[in-house]
Short mmCIF file of C-alpha atoms in Angstrom, two decimals:
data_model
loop_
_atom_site.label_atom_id
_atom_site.label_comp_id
_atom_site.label_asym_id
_atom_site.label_seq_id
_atom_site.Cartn_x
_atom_site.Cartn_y
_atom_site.Cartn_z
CA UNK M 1 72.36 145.47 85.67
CA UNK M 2 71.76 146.09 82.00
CA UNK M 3 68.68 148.14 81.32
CA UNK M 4 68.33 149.72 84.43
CA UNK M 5 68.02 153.51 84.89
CA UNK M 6 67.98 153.89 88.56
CA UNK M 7 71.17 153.85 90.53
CA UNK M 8 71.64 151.73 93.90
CA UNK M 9 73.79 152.86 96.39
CA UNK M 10 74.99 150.80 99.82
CA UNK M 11 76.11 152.74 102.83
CA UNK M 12 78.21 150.84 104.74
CA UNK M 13 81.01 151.27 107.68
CA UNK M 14 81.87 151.28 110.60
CA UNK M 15 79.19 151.56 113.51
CA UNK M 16 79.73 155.65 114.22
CA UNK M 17 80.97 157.04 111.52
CA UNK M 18 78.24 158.78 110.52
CA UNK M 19 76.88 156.47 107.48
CA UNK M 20 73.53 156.78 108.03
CA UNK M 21 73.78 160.80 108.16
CA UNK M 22 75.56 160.45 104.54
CA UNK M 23 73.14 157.83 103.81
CA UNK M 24 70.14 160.20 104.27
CA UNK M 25 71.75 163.23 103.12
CA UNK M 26 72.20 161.35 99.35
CA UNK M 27 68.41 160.21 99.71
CA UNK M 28 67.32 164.00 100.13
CA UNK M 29 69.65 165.02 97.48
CA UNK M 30 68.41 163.10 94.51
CA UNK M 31 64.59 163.46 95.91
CA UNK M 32 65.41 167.54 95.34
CA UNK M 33 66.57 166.78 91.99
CA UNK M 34 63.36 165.34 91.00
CA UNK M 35 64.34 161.35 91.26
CA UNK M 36 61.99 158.78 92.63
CA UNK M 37 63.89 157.49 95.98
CA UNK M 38 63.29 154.54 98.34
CA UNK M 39 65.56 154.69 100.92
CA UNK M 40 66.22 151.48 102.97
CA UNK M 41 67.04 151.02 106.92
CA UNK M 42 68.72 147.81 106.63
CA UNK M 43 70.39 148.20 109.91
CA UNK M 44 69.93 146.42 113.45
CA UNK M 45 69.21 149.52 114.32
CA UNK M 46 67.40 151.77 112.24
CA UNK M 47 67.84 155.37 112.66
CA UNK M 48 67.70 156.76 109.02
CA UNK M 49 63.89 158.16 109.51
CA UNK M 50 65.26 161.28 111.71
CA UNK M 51 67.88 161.83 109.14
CA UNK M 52 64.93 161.91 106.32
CA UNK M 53 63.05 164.69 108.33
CA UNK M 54 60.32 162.31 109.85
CA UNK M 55 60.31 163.13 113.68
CA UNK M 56 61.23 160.68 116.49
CA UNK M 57 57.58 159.77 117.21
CA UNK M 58 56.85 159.37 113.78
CA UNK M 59 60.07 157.00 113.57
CA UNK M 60 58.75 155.16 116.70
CA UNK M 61 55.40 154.33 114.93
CA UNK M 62 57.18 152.44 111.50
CA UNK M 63 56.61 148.80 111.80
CA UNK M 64 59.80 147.34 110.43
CA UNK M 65 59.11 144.68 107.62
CA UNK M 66 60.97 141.93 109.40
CA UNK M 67 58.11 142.60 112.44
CA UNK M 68 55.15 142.74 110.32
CA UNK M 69 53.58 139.34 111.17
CA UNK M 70 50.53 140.92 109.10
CA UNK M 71 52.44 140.99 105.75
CA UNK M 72 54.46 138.32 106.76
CA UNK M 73 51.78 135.67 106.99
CA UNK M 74 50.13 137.07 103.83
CA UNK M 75 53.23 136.77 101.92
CA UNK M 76 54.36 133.16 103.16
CA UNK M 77 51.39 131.69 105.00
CA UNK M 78 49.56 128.30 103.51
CA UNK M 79 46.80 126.38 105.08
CA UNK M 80 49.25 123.71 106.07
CA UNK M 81 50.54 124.59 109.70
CA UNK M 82 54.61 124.54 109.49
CA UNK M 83 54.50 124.91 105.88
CA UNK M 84 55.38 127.97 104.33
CA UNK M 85 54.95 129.37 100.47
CA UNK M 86 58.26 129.62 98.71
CA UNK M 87 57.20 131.74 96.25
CA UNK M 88 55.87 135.34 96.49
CA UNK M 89 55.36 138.87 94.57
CA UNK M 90 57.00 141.84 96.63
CA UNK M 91 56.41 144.29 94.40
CA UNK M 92 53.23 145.87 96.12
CA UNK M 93 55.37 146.17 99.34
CA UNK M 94 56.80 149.53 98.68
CA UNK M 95 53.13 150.89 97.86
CA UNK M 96 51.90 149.78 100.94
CA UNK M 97 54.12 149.91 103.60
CA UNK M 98 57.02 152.92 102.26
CA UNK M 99 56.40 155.96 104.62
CA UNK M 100 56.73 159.24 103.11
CA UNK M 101 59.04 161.63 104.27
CA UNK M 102 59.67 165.50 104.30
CA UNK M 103 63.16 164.63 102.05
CA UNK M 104 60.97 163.29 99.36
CA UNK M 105 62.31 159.99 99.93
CA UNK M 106 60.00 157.33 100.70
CA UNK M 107 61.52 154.70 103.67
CA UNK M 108 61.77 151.18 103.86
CA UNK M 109 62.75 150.21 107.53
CA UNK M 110 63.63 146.09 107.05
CA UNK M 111 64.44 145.39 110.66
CA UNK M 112 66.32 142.33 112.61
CA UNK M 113 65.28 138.78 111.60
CA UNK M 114 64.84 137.21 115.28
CA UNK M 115 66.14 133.38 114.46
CA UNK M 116 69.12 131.62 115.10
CA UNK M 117 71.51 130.78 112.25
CA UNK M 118 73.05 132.57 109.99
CA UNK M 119 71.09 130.77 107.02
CA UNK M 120 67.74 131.46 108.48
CA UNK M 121 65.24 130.22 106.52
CA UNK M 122 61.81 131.66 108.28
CA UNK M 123 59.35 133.99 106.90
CA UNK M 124 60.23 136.61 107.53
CA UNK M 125 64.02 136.05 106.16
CA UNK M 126 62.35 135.02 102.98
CA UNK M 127 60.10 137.97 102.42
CA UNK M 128 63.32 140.06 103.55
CA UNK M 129 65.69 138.26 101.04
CA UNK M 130 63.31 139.09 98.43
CA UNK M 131 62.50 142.30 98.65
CA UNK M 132 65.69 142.95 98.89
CA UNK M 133 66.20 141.53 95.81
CA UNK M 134 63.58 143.09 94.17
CA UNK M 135 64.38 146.76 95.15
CA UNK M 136 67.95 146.94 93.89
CA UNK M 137 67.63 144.17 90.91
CA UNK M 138 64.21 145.19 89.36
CA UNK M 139 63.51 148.54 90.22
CA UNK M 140 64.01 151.79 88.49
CA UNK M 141 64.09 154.26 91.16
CA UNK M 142 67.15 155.59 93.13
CA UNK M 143 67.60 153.42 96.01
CA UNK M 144 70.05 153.85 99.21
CA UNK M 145 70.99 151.12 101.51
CA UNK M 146 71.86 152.43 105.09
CA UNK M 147 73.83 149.11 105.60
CA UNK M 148 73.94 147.41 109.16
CA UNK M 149 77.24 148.37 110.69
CA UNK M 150 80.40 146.37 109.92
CA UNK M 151 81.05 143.50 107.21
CA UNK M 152 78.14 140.36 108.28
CA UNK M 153 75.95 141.57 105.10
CA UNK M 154 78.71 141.43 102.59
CA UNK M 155 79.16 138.32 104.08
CA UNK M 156 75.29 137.28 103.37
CA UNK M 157 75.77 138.95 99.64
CA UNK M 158 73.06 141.60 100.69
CA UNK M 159 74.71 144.51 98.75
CA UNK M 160 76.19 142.64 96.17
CA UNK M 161 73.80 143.34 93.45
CA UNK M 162 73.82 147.43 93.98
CA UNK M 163 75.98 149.97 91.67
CA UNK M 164 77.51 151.48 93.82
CA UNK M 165 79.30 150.84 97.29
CA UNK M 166 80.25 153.72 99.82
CA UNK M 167 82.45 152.78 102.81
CA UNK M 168 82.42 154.99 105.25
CA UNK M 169 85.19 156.02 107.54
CA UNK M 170 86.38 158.85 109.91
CA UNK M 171 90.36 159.25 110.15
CA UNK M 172 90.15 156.72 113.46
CA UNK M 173 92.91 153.77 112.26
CA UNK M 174 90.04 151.29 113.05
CA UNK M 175 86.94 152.90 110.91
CA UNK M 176 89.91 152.44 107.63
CA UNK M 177 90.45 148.87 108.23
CA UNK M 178 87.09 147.86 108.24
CA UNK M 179 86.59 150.38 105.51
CA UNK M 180 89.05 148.77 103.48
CA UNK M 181 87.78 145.01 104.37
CA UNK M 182 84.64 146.23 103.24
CA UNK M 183 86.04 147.56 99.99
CA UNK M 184 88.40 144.07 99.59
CA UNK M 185 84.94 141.76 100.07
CA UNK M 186 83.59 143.81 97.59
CA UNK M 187 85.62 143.39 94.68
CA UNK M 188 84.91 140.11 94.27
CA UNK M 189 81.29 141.39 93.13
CA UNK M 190 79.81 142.67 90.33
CA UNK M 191 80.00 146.38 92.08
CA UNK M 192 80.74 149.20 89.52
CA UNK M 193 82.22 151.32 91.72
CA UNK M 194 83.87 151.08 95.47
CA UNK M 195 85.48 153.46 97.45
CA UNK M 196 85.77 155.26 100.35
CA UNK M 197 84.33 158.23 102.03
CA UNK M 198 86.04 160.32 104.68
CA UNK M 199 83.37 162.29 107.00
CA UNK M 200 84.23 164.20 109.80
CA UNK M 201 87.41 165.10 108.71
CA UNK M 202 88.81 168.10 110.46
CA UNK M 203 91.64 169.47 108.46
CA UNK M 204 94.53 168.89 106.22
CA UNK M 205 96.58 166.29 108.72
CA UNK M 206 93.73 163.95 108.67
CA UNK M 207 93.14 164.14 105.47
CA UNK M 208 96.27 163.63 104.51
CA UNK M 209 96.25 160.55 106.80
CA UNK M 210 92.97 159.08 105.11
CA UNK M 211 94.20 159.51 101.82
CA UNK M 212 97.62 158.05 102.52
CA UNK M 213 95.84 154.84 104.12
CA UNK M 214 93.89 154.89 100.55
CA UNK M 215 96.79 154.83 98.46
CA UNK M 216 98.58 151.91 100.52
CA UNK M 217 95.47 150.04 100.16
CA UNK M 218 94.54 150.80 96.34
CA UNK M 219 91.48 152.44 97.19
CA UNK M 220 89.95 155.74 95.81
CA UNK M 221 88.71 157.79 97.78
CA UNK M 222 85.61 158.96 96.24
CA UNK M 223 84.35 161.59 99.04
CA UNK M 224 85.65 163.97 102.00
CA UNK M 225 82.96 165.14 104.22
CA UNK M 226 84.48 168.23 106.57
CA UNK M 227 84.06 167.83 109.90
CA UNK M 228 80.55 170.13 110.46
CA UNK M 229 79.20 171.98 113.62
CA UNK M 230 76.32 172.29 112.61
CA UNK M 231 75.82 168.46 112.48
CA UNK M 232 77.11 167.90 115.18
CA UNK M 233 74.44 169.94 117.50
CA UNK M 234 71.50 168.72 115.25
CA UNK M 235 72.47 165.04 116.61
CA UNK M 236 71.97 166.37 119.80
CA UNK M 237 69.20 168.50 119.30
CA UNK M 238 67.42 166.12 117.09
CA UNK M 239 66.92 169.32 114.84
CA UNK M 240 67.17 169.49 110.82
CA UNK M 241 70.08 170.28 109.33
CA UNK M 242 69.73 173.24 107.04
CA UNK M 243 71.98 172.17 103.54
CA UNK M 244 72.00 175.75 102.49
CA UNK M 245 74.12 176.42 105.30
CA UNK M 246 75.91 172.64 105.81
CA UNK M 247 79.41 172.11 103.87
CA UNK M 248 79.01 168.70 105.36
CA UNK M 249 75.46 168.17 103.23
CA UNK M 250 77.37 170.35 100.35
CA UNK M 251 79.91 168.06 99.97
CA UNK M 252 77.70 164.87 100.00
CA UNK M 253 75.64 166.69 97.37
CA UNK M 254 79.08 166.86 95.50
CA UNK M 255 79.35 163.11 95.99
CA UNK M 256 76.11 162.89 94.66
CA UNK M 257 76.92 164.96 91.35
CA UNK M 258 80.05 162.98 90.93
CA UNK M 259 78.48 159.30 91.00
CA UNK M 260 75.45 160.46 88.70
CA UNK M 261 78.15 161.41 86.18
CA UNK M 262 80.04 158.16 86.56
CA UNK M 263 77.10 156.31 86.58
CA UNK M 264 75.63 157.73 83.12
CA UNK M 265 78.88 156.77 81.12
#
């Protein structure tokens, strides 16, 4: 990681607890304060475009990279049939297939290798693999994961390269354990910083429950995201969230502040 000036951040959890909301909410944060951001879906199933301001038809129209049989035959196809090239630039993906969106952030949506076997080795896995690579070894920009729900990627060593790793939880006794298997798989990387961060929570008891699972567990708990209305509706409504008015985005923003400062030490 030495030498590089832009931080990478997985978003991981449980499947519900609101990860991908945090996720997008950091992306829009650092885009406002002027850094480059390339926010990656690397979930089963993507839904960080609404959460970056693009709108649900303009989600629907992304091509996930994994599904682009253009740019994966480019990358990996040879004149031989069955044979594939092993090796490949990736750089010029981002150029030409990030979307822009209204949070400043431009999107990545990697989509679900169809293959069986955990150590796929198809094209598109490879192109996958390496891009992934390339965005949170050799690039300088800000870049947050939206991590597929649960542990399988740590498992697969697909965050193990970033700065920073956020696992999410609500108060729910099941969203902490996998929080905190998350957090154990974790520190056997070479992850500056791990920790947890409570969303949702709705007052002092469960807060005082989250950070009393943290202590048992040796965990810090680097984040509490209040339980917000105004969230809530927008998932329903499929409308923006307006920060100036969100102490859900405000405290994520906070989140934001704190890991630029630990980060620049």
């Amino acid at each position: 990681m030495e030498g590089r000036t832009g931080m990478k951040i997985a978003v991981c959890g449980k499947g519900g607890v609101g990860k991908t909301f945090i996720a997008g909410s950091l992306a829009g944060y650092f885009s406002s304060a002027g850094r480059p951001v390339i926010a990656i879906d690397a979930d089963s199933s993507p839904n960080l475009a609404p959460n970056l301001g693009l709108s649900h038809e303009e989600a629907s129209r992304i091509v996930p990279v994994a599904e682009n049989s253009e740019l994966i035959r480019m990358k990996t196809g040879t004149d031989y049939s069955g044979v594939m090239r092993l090796s490949f630039t990736v750089d010029d993906i981002i150029g030409r297939y990030g979307v822009p969106t209204p949070s400043g952030a431009n999107l990545l949506v990697m989509g679900t290798v169809k293959a069986m076997g955990a150590g796929c080795a198809c094209p598109a896995h490879s192109v996958i693999k390496a891009l992934m690579r390339h965005l949170v070894v050799e690039r300088d920009e800000v870049v947050i994961l939206d991590m597929e729900a649960g542990i399988e990627h740590l498992g697969r060593g697909t965050a193990g390269h970033v700065d920073v790793l956020l696992a999410v939880t609500d108060a729910n006794r099941k969203s902490l354990e996998i929080a905190a298997t998350i957090c154990r798989l974790a520190k056997g990387s070479d992850i500056r910083t791990i920790g947890l961060v409570a969303n949702r929570v709705t007052g002092a008891q469960q807060e005082q429950a989250i950070r009393a699972f943290a202590e048992a567990h040796d965990l810090p708990v680097l984040g509490l995201v209040p339980f917000d209305q105004q969230v809530a509706d927008a998932g329903v409504t499929g409308e923006a969230v307006d920060p100036s008015a969100s102490g859900a985005v405000q405290a994520i923003e906070g989140l934001a502040k704190s890991l630029e400062n630990t980060h620049a030490r």
